[in-house]
């Protein structure tokens, strides 16, 4: 089937999409957007987080076909040209990136969090990021990045 959707503000089409194919696969392998990471493919790690019609989803759990006619924002859609998105900049400034594999999903999830709760408390940060696993940082610097991004919004 053909899937037509708006990705990062641009109308995009993917042909020959298999009905069981995930949105994650469509984004990475058909639309050339590798920023969204593939780690568990089971909805456990959050590395594949994107916004689908403004809702945070694990793109490995969404069928590509479900995005047909809808709007997707990936981590590639957050920066403004060469200027990093404030959440991306905060991750850099806070030193919250080690191997970086979790970072795109976290950046999307934090962007979603701050759009809903501009000045979140620790419990709200903890709950919002509970679906995003990081094996490197111990999370302290990720929390610092969230607070920094909230300050600079
Ligand atoms: S790859 Fe989707 S949640 Fe892990
Ligand atoms: S920085 Fe390596 S998994 Fe988070």
PDB file of C-alpha atoms and ligand atoms in Angstrom:
ATOM      1  CA  UNK A   1       0.000   0.000   0.000  1.00  0.00           C
ATOM      2  CA  UNK A   2       0.977   3.606  -0.357  1.00  0.00           C
ATOM      3  CA  UNK A   3       1.259   5.675   2.797  1.00  0.00           C
ATOM      4  CA  UNK A   4       0.935   9.437   2.450  1.00  0.00           C
ATOM      5  CA  UNK A   5       1.548  11.629   5.453  1.00  0.00           C
ATOM      6  CA  UNK A   6       3.069  14.925   6.495  1.00  0.00           C
ATOM      7  CA  UNK A   7       6.454  14.372   8.097  1.00  0.00           C
ATOM      8  CA  UNK A   8       8.237  17.321   9.678  1.00  0.00           C
ATOM      9  CA  UNK A   9       5.999  19.687   7.732  1.00  0.00           C
ATOM     10  CA  UNK A  10       6.523  18.053   4.328  1.00  0.00           C
ATOM     11  CA  UNK A  11       4.124  15.832   2.428  1.00  0.00           C
ATOM     12  CA  UNK A  12       5.810  12.450   2.040  1.00  0.00           C
ATOM     13  CA  UNK A  13       4.804   9.218   0.284  1.00  0.00           C
ATOM     14  CA  UNK A  14       6.032   5.692   0.873  1.00  0.00           C
ATOM     15  CA  UNK A  15       5.150   2.994  -1.646  1.00  0.00           C
ATOM     16  CA  UNK A  16       4.868  -0.765  -1.232  1.00  0.00           C
ATOM     17  CA  UNK A  17       4.367  -0.542   2.513  1.00  0.00           C
ATOM     18  CA  UNK A  18       3.506  -3.949   3.882  1.00  0.00           C
ATOM     19  CA  UNK A  19       0.331  -3.842   6.053  1.00  0.00           C
ATOM     20  CA  UNK A  20       2.272  -5.073   9.096  1.00  0.00           C
ATOM     21  CA  UNK A  21       5.157  -2.636   8.693  1.00  0.00           C
ATOM     22  CA  UNK A  22       5.832  -0.277  11.589  1.00  0.00           C
ATOM     23  CA  UNK A  23       5.931   3.488  11.340  1.00  0.00           C
ATOM     24  CA  UNK A  24       9.488   3.207  12.659  1.00  0.00           C
ATOM     25  CA  UNK A  25      10.476   1.129   9.625  1.00  0.00           C
ATOM     26  CA  UNK A  26       8.691   3.491   7.240  1.00  0.00           C
ATOM     27  CA  UNK A  27      10.464   6.505   8.707  1.00  0.00           C
ATOM     28  CA  UNK A  28      13.928   4.980   8.769  1.00  0.00           C
ATOM     29  CA  UNK A  29      13.999   2.699   5.757  1.00  0.00           C
ATOM     30  CA  UNK A  30      11.548   4.257   3.321  1.00  0.00           C
ATOM     31  CA  UNK A  31      11.677   7.966   4.096  1.00  0.00           C
ATOM     32  CA  UNK A  32      15.382   8.232   4.937  1.00  0.00           C
ATOM     33  CA  UNK A  33      14.945   9.569   8.471  1.00  0.00           C
ATOM     34  CA  UNK A  34      17.355   7.574  10.660  1.00  0.00           C
ATOM     35  CA  UNK A  35      17.189   9.950  13.643  1.00  0.00           C
ATOM     36  CA  UNK A  36      14.407   7.851  15.139  1.00  0.00           C
ATOM     37  CA  UNK A  37      16.245   4.898  16.657  1.00  0.00           C
ATOM     38  CA  UNK A  38      15.389   1.234  16.572  1.00  0.00           C
ATOM     39  CA  UNK A  39      16.407  -0.586  19.734  1.00  0.00           C
ATOM     40  CA  UNK A  40      13.799  -2.969  21.165  1.00  0.00           C
ATOM     41  CA  UNK A  41      10.899  -2.861  18.668  1.00  0.00           C
ATOM     42  CA  UNK A  42       8.656  -3.836  21.591  1.00  0.00           C
ATOM     43  CA  UNK A  43       7.573  -0.526  23.071  1.00  0.00           C
ATOM     44  CA  UNK A  44       9.986  -0.859  25.983  1.00  0.00           C
ATOM     45  CA  UNK A  45      12.783   1.644  25.404  1.00  0.00           C
ATOM     46  CA  UNK A  46      11.353   4.835  23.884  1.00  0.00           C
ATOM     47  CA  UNK A  47      14.244   5.262  21.460  1.00  0.00           C
ATOM     48  CA  UNK A  48      11.740   5.363  18.590  1.00  0.00           C
ATOM     49  CA  UNK A  49       9.571   8.153  20.085  1.00  0.00           C
ATOM     50  CA  UNK A  50       7.875  10.495  17.613  1.00  0.00           C
ATOM     51  CA  UNK A  51       4.846  12.769  17.661  1.00  0.00           C
ATOM     52  CA  UNK A  52       1.842  11.490  15.721  1.00  0.00           C
ATOM     53  CA  UNK A  53      -0.742  14.249  15.380  1.00  0.00           C
ATOM     54  CA  UNK A  54       0.934  15.842  18.389  1.00  0.00           C
ATOM     55  CA  UNK A  55       0.747  12.716  20.578  1.00  0.00           C
ATOM     56  CA  UNK A  56       3.913  11.055  21.809  1.00  0.00           C
ATOM     57  CA  UNK A  57       4.048   7.476  20.503  1.00  0.00           C
ATOM     58  CA  UNK A  58       6.530   4.658  20.153  1.00  0.00           C
ATOM     59  CA  UNK A  59       6.783   4.430  16.390  1.00  0.00           C
ATOM     60  CA  UNK A  60       7.692   0.738  16.637  1.00  0.00           C
ATOM     61  CA  UNK A  61       4.191   0.077  17.994  1.00  0.00           C
ATOM     62  CA  UNK A  62       2.355   2.100  15.336  1.00  0.00           C
ATOM     63  CA  UNK A  63       1.722   0.677  11.901  1.00  0.00           C
ATOM     64  CA  UNK A  64       2.961   2.735   8.999  1.00  0.00           C
ATOM     65  CA  UNK A  65      -0.549   2.456   7.601  1.00  0.00           C
ATOM     66  CA  UNK A  66      -1.911   4.197  10.696  1.00  0.00           C
ATOM     67  CA  UNK A  67       0.086   7.291   9.784  1.00  0.00           C
ATOM     68  CA  UNK A  68      -1.643   7.552   6.408  1.00  0.00           C
ATOM     69  CA  UNK A  69      -3.286  10.978   6.248  1.00  0.00           C
ATOM     70  CA  UNK A  70      -1.710  12.051   9.526  1.00  0.00           C
ATOM     71  CA  UNK A  71       1.125  14.270  10.712  1.00  0.00           C
ATOM     72  CA  UNK A  72       4.393  12.977  12.128  1.00  0.00           C
ATOM     73  CA  UNK A  73       7.193  14.928  13.779  1.00  0.00           C
ATOM     74  CA  UNK A  74      10.530  13.188  14.254  1.00  0.00           C
ATOM     75  CA  UNK A  75      13.669  14.434  15.955  1.00  0.00           C
ATOM     76  CA  UNK A  76      14.837  15.712  12.546  1.00  0.00           C
ATOM     77  CA  UNK A  77      11.868  18.093  12.528  1.00  0.00           C
ATOM     78  CA  UNK A  78      12.720  19.858  15.773  1.00  0.00           C
ATOM     79  CA  UNK A  79      15.827  21.831  14.839  1.00  0.00           C
ATOM     80  CA  UNK A  80      15.446  25.097  12.948  1.00  0.00           C
ATOM     81  CA  UNK A  81      17.970  24.710  10.142  1.00  0.00           C
ATOM     82  CA  UNK A  82      21.402  24.674  11.754  1.00  0.00           C
ATOM     83  CA  UNK A  83      20.035  25.971  15.062  1.00  0.00           C
ATOM     84  CA  UNK A  84      19.361  23.223  17.555  1.00  0.00           C
ATOM     85  CA  UNK A  85      15.976  23.029  19.232  1.00  0.00           C
ATOM     86  CA  UNK A  86      16.211  24.365  22.829  1.00  0.00           C
ATOM     87  CA  UNK A  87      15.771  20.822  24.170  1.00  0.00           C
ATOM     88  CA  UNK A  88      18.590  19.534  21.955  1.00  0.00           C
ATOM     89  CA  UNK A  89      20.807  22.418  23.076  1.00  0.00           C
ATOM     90  CA  UNK A  90      19.981  21.711  26.716  1.00  0.00           C
ATOM     91  CA  UNK A  91      21.058  18.067  26.308  1.00  0.00           C
ATOM     92  CA  UNK A  92      24.376  19.268  24.889  1.00  0.00           C
ATOM     93  CA  UNK A  93      24.875  21.939  27.537  1.00  0.00           C
ATOM     94  CA  UNK A  94      23.986  19.608  30.417  1.00  0.00           C
ATOM     95  CA  UNK A  95      26.267  16.850  29.136  1.00  0.00           C
ATOM     96  CA  UNK A  96      23.273  14.507  28.955  1.00  0.00           C
ATOM     97  CA  UNK A  97      24.516  12.641  25.881  1.00  0.00           C
ATOM     98  CA  UNK A  98      26.899   9.703  26.147  1.00  0.00           C
ATOM     99  CA  UNK A  99      26.475   7.027  23.481  1.00  0.00           C
ATOM    100  CA  UNK A 100      23.522   9.050  22.233  1.00  0.00           C
ATOM    101  CA  UNK A 101      21.340   6.141  21.243  1.00  0.00           C
ATOM    102  CA  UNK A 102      18.524   7.134  23.605  1.00  0.00           C
ATOM    103  CA  UNK A 103      18.900  10.850  22.919  1.00  0.00           C
ATOM    104  CA  UNK A 104      16.565  11.361  19.938  1.00  0.00           C
ATOM    105  CA  UNK A 105      13.704   9.638  21.721  1.00  0.00           C
ATOM    106  CA  UNK A 106      14.379  11.563  24.911  1.00  0.00           C
ATOM    107  CA  UNK A 107      14.534  14.861  23.045  1.00  0.00           C
ATOM    108  CA  UNK A 108      11.139  14.180  21.473  1.00  0.00           C
ATOM    109  CA  UNK A 109       9.683  13.063  24.817  1.00  0.00           C
ATOM    110  CA  UNK A 110      11.051  16.121  26.654  1.00  0.00           C
ATOM    111  CA  UNK A 111       9.726  18.408  23.924  1.00  0.00           C
ATOM    112  CA  UNK A 112       6.313  16.826  24.439  1.00  0.00           C
ATOM    113  CA  UNK A 113       6.603  17.161  28.223  1.00  0.00           C
ATOM    114  CA  UNK A 114       7.519  20.857  28.130  1.00  0.00           C
ATOM    115  CA  UNK A 115       4.708  21.599  25.668  1.00  0.00           C
ATOM    116  CA  UNK A 116       2.270  20.140  28.215  1.00  0.00           C
ATOM    117  CA  UNK A 117       3.990  21.209  31.449  1.00  0.00           C
ATOM    118  CA  UNK A 118       6.354  24.161  30.927  1.00  0.00           C
ATOM    119  CA  UNK A 119       7.949  23.938  34.379  1.00  0.00           C
ATOM    120  CA  UNK A 120       7.759  20.306  35.450  1.00  0.00           C
ATOM    121  CA  UNK A 121       8.696  19.038  38.891  1.00  0.00           C
ATOM    122  CA  UNK A 122      10.934  16.018  39.420  1.00  0.00           C
ATOM    123  CA  UNK A 123       8.004  13.610  39.712  1.00  0.00           C
ATOM    124  CA  UNK A 124       6.485  14.935  36.500  1.00  0.00           C
ATOM    125  CA  UNK A 125       9.821  14.569  34.719  1.00  0.00           C
ATOM    126  CA  UNK A 126      10.229  11.057  36.114  1.00  0.00           C
ATOM    127  CA  UNK A 127       6.765  10.031  34.987  1.00  0.00           C
ATOM    128  CA  UNK A 128       7.067  11.634  31.541  1.00  0.00           C
ATOM    129  CA  UNK A 129      10.397   9.941  30.846  1.00  0.00           C
ATOM    130  CA  UNK A 130       9.557   6.592  32.416  1.00  0.00           C
ATOM    131  CA  UNK A 131       9.204   5.065  28.951  1.00  0.00           C
ATOM    132  CA  UNK A 132      12.651   6.191  27.785  1.00  0.00           C
ATOM    133  CA  UNK A 133      15.541   3.988  28.811  1.00  0.00           C
ATOM    134  CA  UNK A 134      19.132   5.190  28.984  1.00  0.00           C
ATOM    135  CA  UNK A 135      21.889   2.717  29.739  1.00  0.00           C
ATOM    136  CA  UNK A 136      24.680   5.279  30.067  1.00  0.00           C
ATOM    137  CA  UNK A 137      23.920   8.437  31.960  1.00  0.00           C
ATOM    138  CA  UNK A 138      22.209   7.369  35.184  1.00  0.00           C
ATOM    139  CA  UNK A 139      19.531   9.958  34.301  1.00  0.00           C
ATOM    140  CA  UNK A 140      20.868  12.760  36.543  1.00  0.00           C
ATOM    141  CA  UNK A 141      22.181  14.771  33.618  1.00  0.00           C
ATOM    142  CA  UNK A 142      19.025  14.094  31.643  1.00  0.00           C
ATOM    143  CA  UNK A 143      17.061  15.670  34.498  1.00  0.00           C
ATOM    144  CA  UNK A 144      19.502  18.607  34.424  1.00  0.00           C
ATOM    145  CA  UNK A 145      18.826  18.953  30.693  1.00  0.00           C
ATOM    146  CA  UNK A 146      15.075  19.015  31.233  1.00  0.00           C
ATOM    147  CA  UNK A 147      15.402  21.739  33.887  1.00  0.00           C
ATOM    148  CA  UNK A 148      17.757  23.738  31.654  1.00  0.00           C
ATOM    149  CA  UNK A 149      15.401  23.444  28.687  1.00  0.00           C
ATOM    150  CA  UNK A 150      12.483  24.542  30.874  1.00  0.00           C
ATOM    151  CA  UNK A 151      14.466  27.629  31.968  1.00  0.00           C
ATOM    152  CA  UNK A 152      15.301  28.603  28.397  1.00  0.00           C
ATOM    153  CA  UNK A 153      11.910  28.139  26.852  1.00  0.00           C
TER     154      UNK A 153
HETATM  155  S1  LIG B   1      12.279   0.628  19.580  1.00  0.00           S
HETATM  156 FE1  LIG B   1      10.287   1.327  20.025  1.00  0.00          FE
HETATM  157  S2  LIG B   1      10.147   1.349  22.175  1.00  0.00           S
HETATM  158 FE2  LIG B   1      12.093   0.463  21.759  1.00  0.00          FE
HETATM  159  S1  LIG B   2      23.352   7.967  26.350  1.00  0.00           S
HETATM  160 FE1  LIG B   2      23.663   5.860  25.900  1.00  0.00          FE
HETATM  161  S2  LIG B   2      21.718   4.982  26.177  1.00  0.00           S
HETATM  162 FE2  LIG B   2      21.456   6.996  26.862  1.00  0.00          FE
END
